[in-house]
Amino acid sequence: MKNDGFCQRPPEIVNLLLSISLSTLNPPRLHDQDKKSGNLLYRLDSKSLKIDDHPISKLRYIFSRLSKEMNESEANDLSPPLAVRGMTQLKREAFVKSVKLPGFRISKKEIGRSQKSWKPLVLKLPGIKPVAELSDKDPQKDSHSLILLDPNKLTEGSLSQQQAEMFERLGLNTEKTDRFEVELRYENWSVADVMRAVLPNEVENVTSFTQVGHIAHLNLKPETLPYKSLIGEVILDKIPSVKTVVNKLNTIDNTYRNFSMELLAGENNFITQTKEHSCVFQLDFSKVYWNSRLSTEHQRITELIPKESVVYDVFAGVGPFAIPLAKKKLCKVYANDLNPASHSALLTNVKLNNIKKGHIIDSNLDGKDFISTVVREDIEERLRQHLNTKTATHNSDSMTDVSETDSKSQSVQKLSEGHKDSGLALNPSFVIMNLPAMAVEFLCNFRGIMNNFKYSSLEKNELETAVKSVLPQVYCYAFSPKGDVDTELGERVKKALGCPLPTDLDVRLVRNVAPNKEMICISFKLWPELVLGVQKSAESSDEPVSKRQKLIQDSL
């Protein structure tokens, strides 16, 4: 066999390209006329075998085969065209792409009885009907339909025996199906498909967002910002219920717990309505705080708190805890928020949800003032009622001036009008403090909150026992570094309370906020020594903190 003078081995670059194209990249099989031996390419041309190992010839052959392979792969790929990669301004026409999809013709009479076999394999793309009509020129148009299949589902071993038997009965070969050319457009891909195709590999994909009513809210990272306009338009196009797309610009660090935002696409309208657990909430998303990701936590607390309890919602917002507790559990909720927009929205939501009079008592105070006035006054009033009831039951001597009691409790009783409750002082009570960034620091306001409480002829131990029966359970939310809850959060709680940690302290994981940041719910019941101002300081305790603290992580 003559070499035509080419006795030397090809240069290293040719060897490398051959290796990549014929081995690493899993190239298509060579046709019968193509054979490979070492670094030489044999061609069967006019029934004569020739060797062509010239570097230029090899390169041409390699690139032609790779080009053909890529074109065939692209034609069978259900992803948007590669040309849209890196696009920053949306050009919908650039997403047009022709693909060859596997499919088969089937008699219309067979569709109903055979669909159990082929239905799991059909193509599922927006705007594409998997059972399609044949073209007008097709002679079988009236008698047959076209079933388009997903090429990714036609893998070896993907068919059950029943499916295989049905295909065989229909005379279909899934290993060698017919191919039908279909034109895909921008409308045929989902938000995730478009994002994956457009964003460069080094940019984190935008796979999720939060929707509040008609508003889609994103928190784009710096490397994604060049594509923000396109991202907004795509979400607006693909999600019919979305009319406004916004991007968060900063963290929630201001007094009113709202954040600055920029409009990416759609209407400049931030007043929206959303539903959560059968309750309706109307809010101005640009002025108040709302987090749909806390829906599970809202439901959990609502289910946890018993019916007809008394609840002090220190940072109530627009009412995600207060509204369902009043509506579903008939609780008496003292709902407070410093943000005037949140307070206004709360009142609106009370009406929207038909909350009965007296079940929500609203206020627009700083959390510190709310605890020191509204919470304190109601706890003291409930305690007096409890003591009076106990005294009357045991026919003991009166230990209070009734007229003095009436005058002190007049404001609370007026607010409570309409809340039907027998034995109010015996009902359980709860404090909700949903301000994770700083709620722990507000715990200090419970220290000595009842140190001025007086009740005639009541001994110290009797007073502490009575106080204990009406003190609320606290649910306080906080952010803490991941993996450091025991130390970091425990120290903050201890510092805020100014005393050793309570023995019944529970710590529960609510959700992961960031890779190194968790939202935590700490729970404990207020105790008499703390609220009466007779608690020993943390420094005076000889007992190690670790023995008093009970940590329970219950991930949702």
XYZ file of C-alpha atoms in Angstrom, residues 18-423:
406
model
C -7.823 13.983 16.193
C -7.800 12.839 19.783
C -10.356 15.457 20.835
C -12.652 14.986 17.897
C -12.579 11.199 17.627
C -12.318 10.260 21.309
C -12.966 12.878 23.966
C -15.951 14.586 22.391
C -17.692 11.300 21.577
C -17.934 11.906 17.825
C -20.461 10.291 15.512
C -19.591 6.902 14.130
C -17.567 6.959 10.968
C -19.422 5.750 7.892
C -18.451 2.512 6.273
C -16.131 4.325 3.929
C -14.225 5.906 6.849
C -11.710 3.938 8.899
C -9.176 5.075 11.464
C -5.838 3.496 12.216
C -3.396 5.283 14.463
C -3.095 8.791 13.091
C -3.929 7.890 9.493
C -7.318 8.311 7.874
C -8.290 5.763 5.253
C -10.871 6.686 2.658
C -12.713 4.258 0.445
C -13.080 6.143 -2.800
C -14.247 4.469 -6.037
C -13.575 1.065 -4.491
C -9.927 1.896 -3.926
C -8.373 2.392 -0.541
C -6.274 5.518 -0.156
C -4.389 7.015 2.716
C -4.694 10.774 3.243
C -2.647 11.882 6.228
C -1.896 15.403 5.067
C -2.416 17.798 8.019
C -4.634 20.198 6.068
C -6.823 17.376 4.828
C -7.104 15.988 8.313
C -8.079 19.379 9.740
C -10.716 19.915 7.089
C -12.149 16.506 7.744
C -12.140 16.954 11.517
C -13.807 20.355 11.411
C -16.408 19.222 8.890
C -17.301 16.213 11.059
C -17.420 18.346 14.230
C -19.532 20.946 12.467
C -21.916 18.274 11.252
C -22.066 16.734 14.714
C -22.789 20.091 16.350
C -25.479 20.910 13.809
C -27.149 17.541 14.358
C -26.873 17.929 18.127
C -28.319 21.444 17.904
C -31.184 20.202 15.742
C -32.102 17.588 18.349
C -31.589 19.873 21.353
C -34.755 21.307 22.907
C -32.874 24.259 24.428
C -32.996 27.751 22.902
C -30.384 28.460 20.215
C -26.793 29.028 21.304
C -26.788 32.434 19.609
C -28.799 34.017 22.456
C -26.017 33.457 25.010
C -25.012 36.765 26.620
C -28.003 38.714 25.291
C -28.770 41.742 27.509
C -31.695 43.247 25.587
C -34.495 40.832 24.811
C -34.818 39.989 21.089
C -37.597 37.455 20.836
C -36.968 36.757 17.154
C -33.486 35.428 17.992
C -35.071 32.436 19.744
C -36.452 30.893 16.539
C -35.045 27.416 16.028
C -35.918 24.363 13.915
C -35.583 20.973 15.573
C -36.235 17.437 14.388
C -38.342 15.643 16.927
C -39.117 11.934 17.116
C -42.729 11.016 16.525
C -45.104 8.623 14.849
C -48.333 8.606 12.975
C -51.219 6.914 14.679
C -54.725 6.128 13.583
C -57.188 8.432 15.292
C -59.146 5.339 16.317
C -56.138 4.086 18.283
C -55.404 7.290 20.202
C -57.782 6.691 23.104
C -56.925 3.054 23.808
C -53.173 3.404 23.352
C -52.463 6.744 25.084
C -51.564 5.087 28.390
C -48.461 3.714 26.668
C -47.226 6.771 24.798
C -48.521 9.618 26.976
C -45.549 9.505 29.428
C -43.192 9.914 26.451
C -44.821 12.871 24.724
C -43.139 16.218 24.264
C -44.092 18.855 26.842
C -43.270 22.382 25.757
C -45.392 25.527 26.188
C -47.490 26.157 23.091
C -46.680 22.782 21.474
C -49.456 20.221 21.199
C -48.029 16.717 21.498
C -50.983 15.305 19.539
C -50.938 17.345 16.347
C -52.754 17.374 13.062
C -50.903 16.304 9.939
C -50.348 18.840 7.198
C -53.067 19.471 4.638
C -50.957 17.830 1.945
C -50.552 14.601 3.886
C -52.766 11.820 2.422
C -53.421 10.468 5.949
C -54.558 13.774 7.376
C -58.166 12.679 7.904
C -57.403 9.257 9.387
C -54.211 9.767 11.368
C -52.663 12.147 13.879
C -49.065 12.948 14.744
C -47.677 12.120 18.191
C -44.530 14.104 19.054
C -42.183 12.475 21.554
C -39.547 13.892 23.878
C -36.142 12.671 22.649
C -34.797 12.747 26.200
C -37.368 10.157 27.247
C -36.539 7.673 24.516
C -33.530 6.248 26.278
C -32.563 2.626 26.500
C -34.656 0.804 29.055
C -37.092 3.705 29.470
C -40.090 1.702 28.247
C -42.027 -0.674 30.430
C -42.951 -4.087 29.051
C -46.556 -2.952 28.612
C -45.444 0.122 26.667
C -43.108 -1.916 24.492
C -45.886 -4.393 23.670
C -48.287 -1.591 22.776
C -45.720 0.076 20.486
C -45.025 -3.256 18.838
C -48.742 -3.846 18.271
C -48.988 -0.435 16.644
C -46.039 -1.287 14.447
C -43.816 1.402 15.952
C -40.065 1.185 16.502
C -38.921 3.507 19.327
C -35.271 2.857 18.501
C -35.755 4.260 15.011
C -38.637 6.691 15.085
C -39.523 9.050 12.301
C -38.283 12.620 12.662
C -40.526 15.612 12.151
C -39.245 19.156 11.788
C -40.790 21.582 14.236
C -40.086 25.299 14.565
C -39.669 26.463 18.143
C -40.006 30.092 19.138
C -39.531 32.272 22.212
C -43.066 31.397 23.320
C -42.180 27.692 23.564
C -39.639 28.014 26.381
C -40.137 28.604 30.105
C -38.518 31.306 32.228
C -35.877 28.819 33.409
C -35.136 27.696 29.809
C -34.589 31.275 28.646
C -32.462 32.207 31.664
C -30.218 29.167 31.270
C -29.741 29.934 27.583
C -29.049 33.659 27.974
C -26.938 33.943 31.121
C -23.249 33.068 30.747
C -22.006 29.980 32.568
C -20.101 32.049 35.119
C -23.269 33.973 36.088
C -25.580 32.342 38.620
C -28.874 31.390 37.017
C -32.029 33.236 38.063
C -34.265 30.269 38.781
C -36.687 31.674 41.334
C -38.379 34.830 42.553
C -41.011 35.822 45.065
C -44.482 36.755 43.869
C -46.779 38.955 45.963
C -50.069 39.434 44.155
C -49.244 40.889 40.747
C -45.669 41.808 41.787
C -42.617 39.627 41.113
C -39.769 40.501 43.454
C -36.141 39.588 42.737
C -32.910 40.040 44.648
C -30.369 40.121 41.817
C -26.669 39.704 42.491
C -24.161 42.199 41.031
C -23.020 39.872 38.237
C -26.635 39.492 37.084
C -27.414 43.214 36.902
C -26.367 43.662 33.219
C -29.230 41.305 32.333
C -31.855 42.829 34.655
C -33.946 44.406 31.887
C -34.138 41.143 29.972
C -34.920 39.172 33.140
C -37.790 41.523 33.966
C -39.281 41.267 30.478
C -39.035 37.469 30.405
C -40.831 37.083 33.747
C -43.489 39.556 32.622
C -43.951 37.611 29.371
C -44.028 34.131 30.852
C -46.056 34.563 34.065
C -49.561 35.839 33.171
C -50.402 36.840 36.754
C -47.332 39.110 37.013
C -47.871 42.736 36.013
C -44.903 44.331 37.809
C -41.313 43.112 38.192
C -39.002 44.760 40.751
C -35.488 44.281 42.045
C -34.508 44.830 45.669
C -31.755 47.452 46.013
C -30.727 47.237 49.657
C -31.190 45.308 52.855
C -34.005 45.987 55.311
C -32.203 48.309 57.695
C -34.519 51.266 58.157
C -37.057 52.000 60.855
C -40.071 50.841 58.905
C -38.634 47.521 57.609
C -39.162 48.228 53.907
C -36.540 48.387 51.185
C -35.762 50.486 48.131
C -36.543 48.862 44.805
C -36.265 49.507 41.106
C -38.878 48.719 38.497
C -37.505 46.251 35.948
C -40.618 45.759 33.818
C -44.365 46.281 33.805
C -46.696 48.644 35.641
C -45.498 51.142 38.238
C -48.129 49.891 40.682
C -47.066 48.541 44.072
C -50.471 48.293 45.769
C -51.377 44.636 45.582
C -53.444 41.891 47.166
C -52.274 38.428 48.084
C -53.853 35.432 49.782
C -52.362 33.283 52.504
C -54.129 30.471 54.338
C -57.622 31.669 53.376
C -56.884 35.250 54.444
C -56.608 38.291 52.150
C -53.875 40.878 52.577
C -53.753 44.223 50.804
C -50.513 46.204 51.019
C -48.261 48.723 49.334
C -45.211 46.591 48.603
C -42.970 49.653 48.347
C -43.835 50.847 51.873
C -44.321 47.744 54.047
C -42.609 44.445 54.757
C -44.045 41.217 53.360
C -42.259 37.898 52.895
C -44.145 35.054 51.231
C -41.406 32.632 52.288
C -42.679 32.935 55.870
C -46.062 31.493 54.932
C -45.244 28.154 56.588
C -44.171 29.888 59.789
C -47.348 31.984 59.860
C -49.405 28.816 59.569
C -47.330 26.973 62.157
C -47.835 29.624 64.841
C -51.534 29.980 63.984
C -52.020 26.247 64.474
C -49.880 26.187 67.612
C -51.742 28.906 69.531
C -54.968 27.628 71.168
C -58.378 29.017 70.358
C -59.454 32.219 72.168
C -55.940 32.970 73.416
C -54.656 36.484 74.057
C -51.851 37.503 71.676
C -49.543 40.516 71.796
C -48.123 41.003 68.289
C -45.330 43.530 68.884
C -44.277 43.954 65.238
C -47.525 43.011 63.509
C -46.855 44.484 60.072
C -49.931 44.124 57.838
C -51.203 41.237 59.980
C -49.812 37.875 58.731
C -50.043 36.502 62.284
C -52.788 38.731 63.698
C -55.400 38.282 60.961
C -55.507 34.448 60.860
C -55.304 34.209 64.669
C -58.294 36.525 65.045
C -60.218 35.016 62.128
C -59.582 31.302 62.607
C -58.790 30.977 66.311
C -61.019 33.809 67.587
C -58.050 35.123 69.539
C -57.921 38.565 71.048
C -54.906 40.115 69.319
C -53.201 43.324 70.354
C -51.552 44.169 67.014
C -48.942 46.909 66.868
C -46.598 48.340 64.249
C -44.559 51.523 64.148
C -44.801 51.901 60.347
C -47.885 54.049 59.552
C -48.274 52.300 56.177
C -48.272 48.879 57.872
C -50.739 50.064 60.498
C -53.043 51.440 57.799
C -52.825 48.180 55.822
C -53.609 46.209 58.990
C -56.844 48.150 59.475
C -57.743 47.549 55.824
C -57.095 43.817 56.198
C -59.249 43.649 59.318
C -62.166 44.858 57.164
C -61.295 42.682 54.157
C -61.317 39.562 56.337
C -64.468 40.496 58.255
C -62.750 40.334 61.645
C -65.309 40.764 64.391
C -65.096 43.833 66.584
C -62.832 43.434 69.601
C -60.719 40.597 68.214
C -57.964 42.913 66.967
C -56.937 45.932 69.032
C -54.549 47.989 66.926
C -51.862 50.477 67.870
C -49.164 52.460 66.059
C -46.363 52.565 68.645
C -42.688 51.807 68.959
C -42.210 48.227 70.189
C -40.720 49.429 73.470
C -43.700 51.657 74.214
C -46.145 48.935 73.174
C -44.614 46.482 75.657
C -44.391 48.976 78.505
C -47.972 50.229 78.135
C -50.427 48.020 76.219
C -48.866 44.653 77.089
C -48.211 45.588 80.726
C -51.686 47.027 81.293
C -53.427 44.006 79.805
C -51.338 41.497 81.776
C -52.036 43.390 85.003
C -55.740 43.594 84.195
C -55.928 39.877 83.481
C -54.090 39.205 86.753
C -56.572 41.318 88.744
C -59.490 39.519 87.142
C -57.866 36.192 87.925
C -57.282 37.139 91.563
C -60.804 38.519 91.942
C -62.276 35.346 90.477
C -60.151 33.208 92.763
C -61.119 35.245 95.800
C -64.824 35.078 94.996
C -64.644 31.322 94.419
C -63.099 30.670 97.815
C -65.344 33.185 99.608
C -62.301 34.965 101.003
C -62.041 38.580 102.035
C -61.683 41.158 99.291
C -58.074 42.192 98.752
C -58.589 45.144 96.465
C -60.464 48.372 96.116
C -63.006 47.613 93.371
C -63.381 51.239 92.422
C -59.590 51.536 92.051
C -59.536 48.379 89.879
C -62.318 49.679 87.670
C -60.603 53.001 87.084
C -57.260 51.410 86.208
C -58.760 48.864 83.830
C -61.364 51.067 82.146
C -59.297 51.658 78.988
C -58.472 47.966 78.531
C -62.085 46.904 79.132
C -63.271 49.437 76.560
C -60.861 48.082 73.964
C -61.943 44.535 74.754
C -65.600 45.210 73.980
C -66.988 42.604 71.631
C -64.456 39.865 72.492
C -66.636 37.112 73.918
C -64.553 35.307 76.479
C -65.431 33.639 79.745
C -62.690 33.499 82.355
